[in-house]
PDB file of N, CA, C and O in Angstrom:
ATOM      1  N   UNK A  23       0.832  -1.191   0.000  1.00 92.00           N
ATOM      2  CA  UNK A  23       0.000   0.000   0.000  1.00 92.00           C
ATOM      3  C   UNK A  23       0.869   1.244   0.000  1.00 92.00           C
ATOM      4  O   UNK A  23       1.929   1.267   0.625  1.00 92.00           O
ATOM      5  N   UNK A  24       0.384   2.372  -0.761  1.00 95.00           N
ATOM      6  CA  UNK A  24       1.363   3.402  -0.421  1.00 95.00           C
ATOM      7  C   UNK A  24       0.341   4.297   0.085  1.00 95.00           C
ATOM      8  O   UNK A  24      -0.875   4.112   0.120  1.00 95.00           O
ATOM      9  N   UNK A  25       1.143   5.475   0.542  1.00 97.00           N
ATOM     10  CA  UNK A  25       0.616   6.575   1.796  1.00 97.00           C
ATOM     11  C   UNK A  25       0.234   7.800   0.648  1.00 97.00           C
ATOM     12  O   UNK A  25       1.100   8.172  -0.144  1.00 97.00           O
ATOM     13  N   UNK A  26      -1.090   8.365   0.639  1.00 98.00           N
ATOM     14  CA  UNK A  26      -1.308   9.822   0.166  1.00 98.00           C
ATOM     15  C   UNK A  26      -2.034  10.482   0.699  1.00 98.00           C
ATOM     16  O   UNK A  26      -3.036  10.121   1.316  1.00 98.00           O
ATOM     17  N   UNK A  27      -1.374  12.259   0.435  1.00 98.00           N
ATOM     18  CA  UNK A  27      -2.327  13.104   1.250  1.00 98.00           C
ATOM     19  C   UNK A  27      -3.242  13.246  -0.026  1.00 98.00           C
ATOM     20  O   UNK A  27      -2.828  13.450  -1.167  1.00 98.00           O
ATOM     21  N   UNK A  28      -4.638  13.094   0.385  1.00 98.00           N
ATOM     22  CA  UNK A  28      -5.873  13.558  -0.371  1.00 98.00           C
ATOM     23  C   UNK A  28      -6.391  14.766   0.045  1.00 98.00           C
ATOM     24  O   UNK A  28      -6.691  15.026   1.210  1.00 98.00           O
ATOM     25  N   UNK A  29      -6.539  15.803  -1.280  1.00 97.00           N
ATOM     26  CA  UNK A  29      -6.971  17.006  -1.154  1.00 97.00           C
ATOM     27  C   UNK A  29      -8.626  17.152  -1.965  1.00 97.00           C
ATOM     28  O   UNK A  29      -8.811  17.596  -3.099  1.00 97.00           O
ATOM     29  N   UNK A  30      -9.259  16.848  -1.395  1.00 96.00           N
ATOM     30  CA  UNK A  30     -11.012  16.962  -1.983  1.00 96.00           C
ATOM     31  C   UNK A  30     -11.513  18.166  -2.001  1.00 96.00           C
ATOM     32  O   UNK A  30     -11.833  18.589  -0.890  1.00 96.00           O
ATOM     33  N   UNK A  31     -11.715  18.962  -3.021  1.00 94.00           N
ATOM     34  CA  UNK A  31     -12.020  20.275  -3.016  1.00 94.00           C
ATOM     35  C   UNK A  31     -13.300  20.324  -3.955  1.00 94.00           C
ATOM     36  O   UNK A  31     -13.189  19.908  -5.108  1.00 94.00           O
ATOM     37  N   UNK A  32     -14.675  20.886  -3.433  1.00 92.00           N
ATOM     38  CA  UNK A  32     -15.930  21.024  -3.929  1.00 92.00           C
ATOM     39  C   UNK A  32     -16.336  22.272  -4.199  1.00 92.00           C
ATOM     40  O   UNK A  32     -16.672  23.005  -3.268  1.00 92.00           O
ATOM     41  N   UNK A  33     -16.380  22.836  -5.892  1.00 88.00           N
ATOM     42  CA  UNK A  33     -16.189  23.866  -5.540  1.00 88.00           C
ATOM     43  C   UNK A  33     -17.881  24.631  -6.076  1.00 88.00           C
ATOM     44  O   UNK A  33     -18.696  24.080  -6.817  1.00 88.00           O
ATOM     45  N   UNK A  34     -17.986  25.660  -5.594  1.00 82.00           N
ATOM     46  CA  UNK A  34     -18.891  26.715  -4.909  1.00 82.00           C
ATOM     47  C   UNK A  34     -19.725  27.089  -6.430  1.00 82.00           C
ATOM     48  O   UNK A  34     -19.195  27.700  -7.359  1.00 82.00           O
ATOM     49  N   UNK A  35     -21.027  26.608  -6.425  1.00 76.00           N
ATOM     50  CA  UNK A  35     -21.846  27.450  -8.045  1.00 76.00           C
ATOM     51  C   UNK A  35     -22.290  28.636  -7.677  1.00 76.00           C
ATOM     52  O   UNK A  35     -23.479  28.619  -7.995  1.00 76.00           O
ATOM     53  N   UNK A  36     -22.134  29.289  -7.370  1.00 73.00           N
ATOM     54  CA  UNK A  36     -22.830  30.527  -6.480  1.00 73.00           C
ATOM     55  C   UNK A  36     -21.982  31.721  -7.325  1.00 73.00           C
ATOM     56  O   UNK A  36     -20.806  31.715  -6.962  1.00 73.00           O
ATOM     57  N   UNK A  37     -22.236  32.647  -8.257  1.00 72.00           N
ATOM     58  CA  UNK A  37     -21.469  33.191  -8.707  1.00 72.00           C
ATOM     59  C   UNK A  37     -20.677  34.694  -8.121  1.00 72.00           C
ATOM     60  O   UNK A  37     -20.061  35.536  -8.774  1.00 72.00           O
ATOM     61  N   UNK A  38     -20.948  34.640  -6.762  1.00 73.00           N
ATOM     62  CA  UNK A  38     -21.004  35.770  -6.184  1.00 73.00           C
ATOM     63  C   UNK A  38     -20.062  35.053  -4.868  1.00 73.00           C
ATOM     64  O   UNK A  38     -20.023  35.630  -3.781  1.00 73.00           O
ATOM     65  N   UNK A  39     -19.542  34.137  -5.029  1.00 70.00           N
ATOM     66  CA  UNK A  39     -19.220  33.120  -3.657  1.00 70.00           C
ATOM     67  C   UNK A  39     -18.362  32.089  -4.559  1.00 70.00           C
ATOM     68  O   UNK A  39     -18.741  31.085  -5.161  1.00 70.00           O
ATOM     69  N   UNK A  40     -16.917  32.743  -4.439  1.00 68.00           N
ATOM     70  CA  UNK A  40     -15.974  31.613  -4.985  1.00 68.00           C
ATOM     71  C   UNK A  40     -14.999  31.014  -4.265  1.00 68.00           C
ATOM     72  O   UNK A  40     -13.962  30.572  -4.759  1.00 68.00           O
ATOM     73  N   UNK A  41     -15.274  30.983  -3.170  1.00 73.00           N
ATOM     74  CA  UNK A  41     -14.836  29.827  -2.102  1.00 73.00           C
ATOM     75  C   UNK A  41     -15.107  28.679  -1.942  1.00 73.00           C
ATOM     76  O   UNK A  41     -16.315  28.471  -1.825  1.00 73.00           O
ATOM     77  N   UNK A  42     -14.523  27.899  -1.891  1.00 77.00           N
ATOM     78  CA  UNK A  42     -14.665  26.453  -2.146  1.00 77.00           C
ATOM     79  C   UNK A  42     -13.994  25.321  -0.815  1.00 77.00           C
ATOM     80  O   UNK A  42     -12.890  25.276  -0.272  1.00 77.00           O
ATOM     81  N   UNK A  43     -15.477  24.355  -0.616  1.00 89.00           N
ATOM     82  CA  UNK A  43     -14.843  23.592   0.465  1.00 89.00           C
ATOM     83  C   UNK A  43     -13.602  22.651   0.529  1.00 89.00           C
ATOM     84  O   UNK A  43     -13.696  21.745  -0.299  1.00 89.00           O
ATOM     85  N   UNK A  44     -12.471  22.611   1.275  1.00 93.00           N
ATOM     86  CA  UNK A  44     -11.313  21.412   1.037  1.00 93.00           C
ATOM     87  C   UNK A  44     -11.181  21.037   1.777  1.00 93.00           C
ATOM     88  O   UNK A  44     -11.287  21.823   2.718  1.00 93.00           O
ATOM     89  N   UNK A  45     -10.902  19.859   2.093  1.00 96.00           N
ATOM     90  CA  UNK A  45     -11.013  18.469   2.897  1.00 96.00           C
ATOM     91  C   UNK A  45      -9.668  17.954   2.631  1.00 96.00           C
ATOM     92  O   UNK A  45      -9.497  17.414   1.538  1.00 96.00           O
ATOM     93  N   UNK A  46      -8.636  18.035   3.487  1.00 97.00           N
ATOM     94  CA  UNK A  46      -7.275  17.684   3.366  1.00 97.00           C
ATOM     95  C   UNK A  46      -7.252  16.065   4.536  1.00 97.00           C
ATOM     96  O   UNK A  46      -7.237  16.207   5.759  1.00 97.00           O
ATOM     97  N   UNK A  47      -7.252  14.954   4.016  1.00 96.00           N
ATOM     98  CA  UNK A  47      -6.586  13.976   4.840  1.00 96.00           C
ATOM     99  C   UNK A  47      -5.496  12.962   4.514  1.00 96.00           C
ATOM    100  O   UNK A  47      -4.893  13.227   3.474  1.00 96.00           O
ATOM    101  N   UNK A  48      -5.105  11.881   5.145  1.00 97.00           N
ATOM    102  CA  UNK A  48      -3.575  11.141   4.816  1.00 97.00           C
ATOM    103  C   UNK A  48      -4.211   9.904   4.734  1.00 97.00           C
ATOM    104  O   UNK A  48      -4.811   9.416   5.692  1.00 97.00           O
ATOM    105  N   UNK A  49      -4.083   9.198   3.294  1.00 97.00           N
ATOM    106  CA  UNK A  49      -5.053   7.709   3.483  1.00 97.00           C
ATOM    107  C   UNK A  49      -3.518   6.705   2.805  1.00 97.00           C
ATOM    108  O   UNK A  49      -2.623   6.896   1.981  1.00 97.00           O
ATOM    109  N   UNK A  50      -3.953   5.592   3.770  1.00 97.00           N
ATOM    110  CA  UNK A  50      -3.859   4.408   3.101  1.00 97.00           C
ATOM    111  C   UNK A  50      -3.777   3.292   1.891  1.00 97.00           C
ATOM    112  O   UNK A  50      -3.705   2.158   2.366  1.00 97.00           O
ATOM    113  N   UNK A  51      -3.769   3.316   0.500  1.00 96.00           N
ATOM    114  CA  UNK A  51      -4.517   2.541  -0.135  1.00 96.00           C
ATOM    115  C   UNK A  51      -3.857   2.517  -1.639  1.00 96.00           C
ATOM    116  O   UNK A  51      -3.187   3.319  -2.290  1.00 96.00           O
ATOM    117  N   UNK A  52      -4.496   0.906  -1.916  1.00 94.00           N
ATOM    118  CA  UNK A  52      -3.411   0.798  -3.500  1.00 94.00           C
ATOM    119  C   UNK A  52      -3.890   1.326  -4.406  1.00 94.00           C
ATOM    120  O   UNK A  52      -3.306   1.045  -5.452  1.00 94.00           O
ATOM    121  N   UNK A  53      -4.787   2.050  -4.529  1.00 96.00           N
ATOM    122  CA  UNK A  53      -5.487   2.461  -5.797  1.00 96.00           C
ATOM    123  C   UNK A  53      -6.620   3.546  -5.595  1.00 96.00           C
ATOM    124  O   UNK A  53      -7.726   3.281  -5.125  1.00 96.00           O
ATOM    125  N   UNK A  54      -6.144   5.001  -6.073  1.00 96.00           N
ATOM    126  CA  UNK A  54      -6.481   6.143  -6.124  1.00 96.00           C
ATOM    127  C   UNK A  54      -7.735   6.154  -6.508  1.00 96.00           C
ATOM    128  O   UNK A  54      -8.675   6.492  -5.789  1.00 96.00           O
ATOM    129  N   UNK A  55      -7.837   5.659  -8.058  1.00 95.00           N
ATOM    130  CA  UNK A  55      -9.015   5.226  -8.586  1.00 95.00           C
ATOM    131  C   UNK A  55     -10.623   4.302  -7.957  1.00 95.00           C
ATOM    132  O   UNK A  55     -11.803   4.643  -8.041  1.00 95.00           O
ATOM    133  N   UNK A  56     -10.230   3.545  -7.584  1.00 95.00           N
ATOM    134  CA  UNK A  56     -11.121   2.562  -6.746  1.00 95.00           C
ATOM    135  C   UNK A  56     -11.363   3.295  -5.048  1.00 95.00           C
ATOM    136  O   UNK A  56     -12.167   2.806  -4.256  1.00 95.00           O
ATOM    137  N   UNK A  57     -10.533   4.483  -4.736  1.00 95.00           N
ATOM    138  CA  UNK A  57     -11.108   5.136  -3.274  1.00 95.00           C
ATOM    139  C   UNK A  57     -11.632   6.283  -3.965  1.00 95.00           C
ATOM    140  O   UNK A  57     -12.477   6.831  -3.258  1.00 95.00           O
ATOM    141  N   UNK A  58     -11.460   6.881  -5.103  1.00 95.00           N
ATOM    142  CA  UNK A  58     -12.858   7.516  -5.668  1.00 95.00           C
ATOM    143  C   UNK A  58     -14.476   7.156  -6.174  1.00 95.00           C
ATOM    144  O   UNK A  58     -15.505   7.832  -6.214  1.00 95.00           O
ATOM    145  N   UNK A  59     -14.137   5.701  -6.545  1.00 93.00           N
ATOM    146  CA  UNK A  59     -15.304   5.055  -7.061  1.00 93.00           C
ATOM    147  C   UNK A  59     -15.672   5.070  -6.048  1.00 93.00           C
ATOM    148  O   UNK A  59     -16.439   5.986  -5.753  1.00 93.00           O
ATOM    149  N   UNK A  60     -15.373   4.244  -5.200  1.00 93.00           N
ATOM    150  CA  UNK A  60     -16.101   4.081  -3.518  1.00 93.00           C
ATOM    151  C   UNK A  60     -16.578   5.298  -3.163  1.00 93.00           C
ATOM    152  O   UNK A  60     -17.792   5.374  -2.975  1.00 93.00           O
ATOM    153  N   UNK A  61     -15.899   6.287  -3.024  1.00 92.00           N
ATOM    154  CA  UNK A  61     -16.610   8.080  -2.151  1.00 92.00           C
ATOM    155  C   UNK A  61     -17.828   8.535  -2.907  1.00 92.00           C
ATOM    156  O   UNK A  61     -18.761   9.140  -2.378  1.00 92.00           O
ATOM    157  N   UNK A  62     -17.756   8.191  -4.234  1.00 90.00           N
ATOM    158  CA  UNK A  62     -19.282   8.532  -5.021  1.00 90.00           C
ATOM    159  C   UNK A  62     -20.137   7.222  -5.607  1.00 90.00           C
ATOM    160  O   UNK A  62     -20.718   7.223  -6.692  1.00 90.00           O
ATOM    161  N   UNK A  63     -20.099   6.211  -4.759  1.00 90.00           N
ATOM    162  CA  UNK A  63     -20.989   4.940  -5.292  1.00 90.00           C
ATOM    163  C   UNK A  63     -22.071   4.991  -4.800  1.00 90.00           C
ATOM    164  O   UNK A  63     -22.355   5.187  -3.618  1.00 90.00           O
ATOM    165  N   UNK A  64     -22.810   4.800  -5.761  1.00 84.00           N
ATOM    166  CA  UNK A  64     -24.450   5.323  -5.957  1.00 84.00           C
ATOM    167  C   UNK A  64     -24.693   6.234  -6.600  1.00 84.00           C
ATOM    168  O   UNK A  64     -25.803   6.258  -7.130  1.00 84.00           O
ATOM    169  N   UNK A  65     -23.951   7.127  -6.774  1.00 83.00           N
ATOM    170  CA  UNK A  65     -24.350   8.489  -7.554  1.00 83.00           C
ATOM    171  C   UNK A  65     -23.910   8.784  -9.185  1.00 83.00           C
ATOM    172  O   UNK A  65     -22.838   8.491  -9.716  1.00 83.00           O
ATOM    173  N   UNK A  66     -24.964   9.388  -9.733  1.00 89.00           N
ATOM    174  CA  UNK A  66     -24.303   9.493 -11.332  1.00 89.00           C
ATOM    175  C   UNK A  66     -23.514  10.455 -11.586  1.00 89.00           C
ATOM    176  O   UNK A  66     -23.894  11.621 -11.471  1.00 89.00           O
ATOM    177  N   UNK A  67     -22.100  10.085 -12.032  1.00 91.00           N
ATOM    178  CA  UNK A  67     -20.627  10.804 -11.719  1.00 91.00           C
ATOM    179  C   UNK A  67     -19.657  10.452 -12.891  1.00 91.00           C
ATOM    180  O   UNK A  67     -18.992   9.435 -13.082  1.00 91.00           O
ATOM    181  N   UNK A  68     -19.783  11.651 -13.651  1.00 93.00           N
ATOM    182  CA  UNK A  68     -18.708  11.668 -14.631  1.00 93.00           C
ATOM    183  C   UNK A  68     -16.946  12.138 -13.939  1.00 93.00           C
ATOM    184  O   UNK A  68     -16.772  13.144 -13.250  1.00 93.00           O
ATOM    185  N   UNK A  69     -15.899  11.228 -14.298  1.00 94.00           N
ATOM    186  CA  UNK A  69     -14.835  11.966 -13.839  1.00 94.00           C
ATOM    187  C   UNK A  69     -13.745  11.863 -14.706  1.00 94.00           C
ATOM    188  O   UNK A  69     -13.961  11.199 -15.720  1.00 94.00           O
ATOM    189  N   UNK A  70     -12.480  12.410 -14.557  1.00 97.00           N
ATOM    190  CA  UNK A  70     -11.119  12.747 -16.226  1.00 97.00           C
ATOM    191  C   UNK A  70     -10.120  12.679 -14.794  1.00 97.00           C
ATOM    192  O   UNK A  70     -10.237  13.415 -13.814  1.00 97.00           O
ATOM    193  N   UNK A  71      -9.296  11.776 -14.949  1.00 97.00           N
ATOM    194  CA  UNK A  71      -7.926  11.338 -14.197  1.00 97.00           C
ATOM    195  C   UNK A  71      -7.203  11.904 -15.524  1.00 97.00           C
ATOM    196  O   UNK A  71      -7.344  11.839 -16.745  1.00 97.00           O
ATOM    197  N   UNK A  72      -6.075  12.682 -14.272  1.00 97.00           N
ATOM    198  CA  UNK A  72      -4.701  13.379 -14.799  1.00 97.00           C
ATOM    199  C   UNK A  72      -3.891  13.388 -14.113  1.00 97.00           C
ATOM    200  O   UNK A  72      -3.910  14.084 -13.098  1.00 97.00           O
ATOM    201  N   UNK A  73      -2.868  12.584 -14.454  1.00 97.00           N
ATOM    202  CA  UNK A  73      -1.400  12.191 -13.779  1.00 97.00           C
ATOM    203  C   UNK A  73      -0.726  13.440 -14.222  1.00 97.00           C
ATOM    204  O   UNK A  73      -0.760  13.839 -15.386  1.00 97.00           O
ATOM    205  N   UNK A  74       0.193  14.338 -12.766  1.00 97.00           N
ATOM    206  CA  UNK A  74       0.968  15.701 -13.271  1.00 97.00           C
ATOM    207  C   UNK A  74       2.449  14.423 -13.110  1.00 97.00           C
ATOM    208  O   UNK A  74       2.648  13.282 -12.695  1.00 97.00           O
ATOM    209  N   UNK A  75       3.384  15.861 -13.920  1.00 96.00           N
ATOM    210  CA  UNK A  75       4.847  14.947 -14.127  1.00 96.00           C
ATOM    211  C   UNK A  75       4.901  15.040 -12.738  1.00 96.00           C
ATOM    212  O   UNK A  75       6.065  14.646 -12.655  1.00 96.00           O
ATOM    213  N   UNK A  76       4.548  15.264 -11.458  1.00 95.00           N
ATOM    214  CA  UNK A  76       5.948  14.850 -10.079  1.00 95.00           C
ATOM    215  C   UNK A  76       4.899  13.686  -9.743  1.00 95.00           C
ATOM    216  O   UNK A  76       5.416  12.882  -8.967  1.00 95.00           O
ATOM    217  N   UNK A  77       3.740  13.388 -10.048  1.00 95.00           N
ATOM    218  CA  UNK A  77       3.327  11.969  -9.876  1.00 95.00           C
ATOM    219  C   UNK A  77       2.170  11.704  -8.880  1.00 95.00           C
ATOM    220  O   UNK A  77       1.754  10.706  -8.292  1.00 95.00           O
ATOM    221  N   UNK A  78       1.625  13.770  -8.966  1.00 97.00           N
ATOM    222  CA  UNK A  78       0.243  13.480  -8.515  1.00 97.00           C
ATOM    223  C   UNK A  78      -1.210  13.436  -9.326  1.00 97.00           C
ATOM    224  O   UNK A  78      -1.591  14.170 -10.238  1.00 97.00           O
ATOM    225  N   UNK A  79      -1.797  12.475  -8.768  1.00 98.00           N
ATOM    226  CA  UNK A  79      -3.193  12.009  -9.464  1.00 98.00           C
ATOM    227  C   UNK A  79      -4.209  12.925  -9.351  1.00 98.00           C
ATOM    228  O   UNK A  79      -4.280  13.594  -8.320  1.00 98.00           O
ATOM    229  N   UNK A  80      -4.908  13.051 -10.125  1.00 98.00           N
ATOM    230  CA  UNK A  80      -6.019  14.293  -9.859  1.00 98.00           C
ATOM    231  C   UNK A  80      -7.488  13.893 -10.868  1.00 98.00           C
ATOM    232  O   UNK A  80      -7.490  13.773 -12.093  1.00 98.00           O
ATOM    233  N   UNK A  81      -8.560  13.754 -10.024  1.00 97.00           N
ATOM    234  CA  UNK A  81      -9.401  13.275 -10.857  1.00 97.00           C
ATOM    235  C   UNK A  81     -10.439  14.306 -10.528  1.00 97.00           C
ATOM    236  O   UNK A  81     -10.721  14.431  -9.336  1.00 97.00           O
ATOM    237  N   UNK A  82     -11.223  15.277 -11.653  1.00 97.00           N
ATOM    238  CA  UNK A  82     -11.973  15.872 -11.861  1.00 97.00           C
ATOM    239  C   UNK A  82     -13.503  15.207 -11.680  1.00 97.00           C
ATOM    240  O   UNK A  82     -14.063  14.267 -12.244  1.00 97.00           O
ATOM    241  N   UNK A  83     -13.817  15.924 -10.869  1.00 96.00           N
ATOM    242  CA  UNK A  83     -15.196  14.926 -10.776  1.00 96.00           C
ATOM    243  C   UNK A  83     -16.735  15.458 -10.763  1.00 96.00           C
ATOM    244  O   UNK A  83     -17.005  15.915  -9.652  1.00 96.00           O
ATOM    245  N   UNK A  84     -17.744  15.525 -11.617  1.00 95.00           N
ATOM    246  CA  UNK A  84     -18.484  15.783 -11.839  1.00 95.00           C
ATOM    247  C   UNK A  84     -19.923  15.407 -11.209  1.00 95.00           C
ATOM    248  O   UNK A  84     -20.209  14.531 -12.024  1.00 95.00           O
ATOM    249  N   UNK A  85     -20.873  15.443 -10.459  1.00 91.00           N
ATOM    250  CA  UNK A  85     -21.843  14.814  -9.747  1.00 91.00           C
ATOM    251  C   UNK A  85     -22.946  15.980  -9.313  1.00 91.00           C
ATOM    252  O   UNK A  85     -22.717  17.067  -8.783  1.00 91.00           O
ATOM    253  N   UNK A  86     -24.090  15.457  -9.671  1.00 86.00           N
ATOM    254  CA  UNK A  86     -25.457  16.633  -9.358  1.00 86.00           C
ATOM    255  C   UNK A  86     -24.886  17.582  -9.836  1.00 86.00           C
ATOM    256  O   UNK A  86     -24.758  18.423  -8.946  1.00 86.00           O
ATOM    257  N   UNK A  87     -24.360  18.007 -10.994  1.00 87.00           N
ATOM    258  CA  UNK A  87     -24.089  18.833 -11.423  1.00 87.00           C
ATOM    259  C   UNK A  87     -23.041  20.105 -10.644  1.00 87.00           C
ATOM    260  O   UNK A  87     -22.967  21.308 -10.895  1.00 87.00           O
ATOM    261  N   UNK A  88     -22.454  19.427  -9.824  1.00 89.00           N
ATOM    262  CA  UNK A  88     -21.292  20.235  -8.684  1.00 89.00           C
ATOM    263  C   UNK A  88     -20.148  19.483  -9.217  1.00 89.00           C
ATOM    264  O   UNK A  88     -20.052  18.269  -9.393  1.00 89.00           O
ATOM    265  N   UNK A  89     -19.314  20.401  -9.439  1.00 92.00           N
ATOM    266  CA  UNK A  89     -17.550  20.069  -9.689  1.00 92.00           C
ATOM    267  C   UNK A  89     -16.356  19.812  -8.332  1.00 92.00           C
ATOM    268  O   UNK A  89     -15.793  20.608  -7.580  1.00 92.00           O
ATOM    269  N   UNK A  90     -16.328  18.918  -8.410  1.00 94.00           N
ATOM    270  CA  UNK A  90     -15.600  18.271  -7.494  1.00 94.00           C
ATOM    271  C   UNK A  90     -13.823  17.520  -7.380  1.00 94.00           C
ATOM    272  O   UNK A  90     -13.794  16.326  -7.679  1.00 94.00           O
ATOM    273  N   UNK A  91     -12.952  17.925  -7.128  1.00 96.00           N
ATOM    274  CA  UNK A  91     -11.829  17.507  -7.699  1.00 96.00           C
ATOM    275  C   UNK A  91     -11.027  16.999  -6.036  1.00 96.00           C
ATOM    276  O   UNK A  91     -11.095  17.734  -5.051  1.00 96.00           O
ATOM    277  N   UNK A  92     -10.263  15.548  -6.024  1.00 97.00           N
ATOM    278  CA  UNK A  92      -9.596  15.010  -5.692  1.00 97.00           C
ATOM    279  C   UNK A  92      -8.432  14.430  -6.203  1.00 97.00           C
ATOM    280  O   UNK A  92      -8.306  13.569  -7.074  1.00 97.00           O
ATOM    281  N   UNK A  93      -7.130  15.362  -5.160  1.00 98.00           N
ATOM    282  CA  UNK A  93      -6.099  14.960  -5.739  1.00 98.00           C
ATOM    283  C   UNK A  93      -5.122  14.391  -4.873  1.00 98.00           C
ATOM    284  O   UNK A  93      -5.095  14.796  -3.711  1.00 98.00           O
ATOM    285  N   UNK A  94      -4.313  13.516  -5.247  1.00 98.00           N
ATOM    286  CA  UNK A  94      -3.783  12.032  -4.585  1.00 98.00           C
ATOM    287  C   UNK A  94      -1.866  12.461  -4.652  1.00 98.00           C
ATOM    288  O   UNK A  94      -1.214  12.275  -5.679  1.00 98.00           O
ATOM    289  N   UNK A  95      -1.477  12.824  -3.828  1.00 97.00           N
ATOM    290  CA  UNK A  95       0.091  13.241  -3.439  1.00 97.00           C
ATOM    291  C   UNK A  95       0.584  11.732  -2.542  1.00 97.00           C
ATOM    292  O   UNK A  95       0.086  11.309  -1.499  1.00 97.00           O
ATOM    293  N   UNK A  96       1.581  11.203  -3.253  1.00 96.00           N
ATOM    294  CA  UNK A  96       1.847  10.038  -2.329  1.00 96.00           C
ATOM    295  C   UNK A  96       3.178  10.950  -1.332  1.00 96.00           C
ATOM    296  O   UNK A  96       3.743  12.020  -1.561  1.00 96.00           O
ATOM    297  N   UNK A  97       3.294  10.129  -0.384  1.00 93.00           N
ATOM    298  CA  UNK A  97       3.768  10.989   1.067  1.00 93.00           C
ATOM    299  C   UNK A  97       4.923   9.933   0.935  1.00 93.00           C
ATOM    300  O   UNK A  97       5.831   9.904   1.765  1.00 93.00           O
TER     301      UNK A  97
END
C-alpha cells in the first residue's frame, strides 16, 4: 500500500461566492481510482484522471451537477 495526502475540493456554483470547500486527509490505499469510485458509489458521476509529471493524481469529478476535484500526493 502506499501513503497519500488527499486534497477533496468542492467547488462553490454561487457566482457571487468563490470559495470552495477542502477536505485535506492522509489515506492508506493501492489504488487512487477505486477510493474515488467508492466516495461517489451510488451516484451518477462523470470523472477525467490526470497524472501531473511529479506523480500526482487528480481526478476531476463531476456529480449533481457540482464540480468536485480530488487529488492524490503520495507521502
Amino acid at each position: 500500500m502506499k501513503e497519500y495526502e488527499v486534497i477533496w475540493e468542492i467547488f462553490n456554483k454561487c457566482p457571487r461566492n468563490q470559495m470552495r470547500d477542502v477536505f485535506v486527509e492522509e489515506v492508506e490505499i493501492d489504488d487512487p481510482e477505486a477510493y474515488v469510485r467508492k466516495k461517489f458509489q451510488g451516484k451518477d458521476v462523470t470523472c477525467e484522471k490526470t497524472v501531473l509529471e511529479d506523480g500526482t493524481i487528480i481526478f476531476d469529478i463531476l456529480t449533481s451537477q457540482i464540480k468536485q476535484r480530488c487529488s492524490f500526493t503520495e507521502i
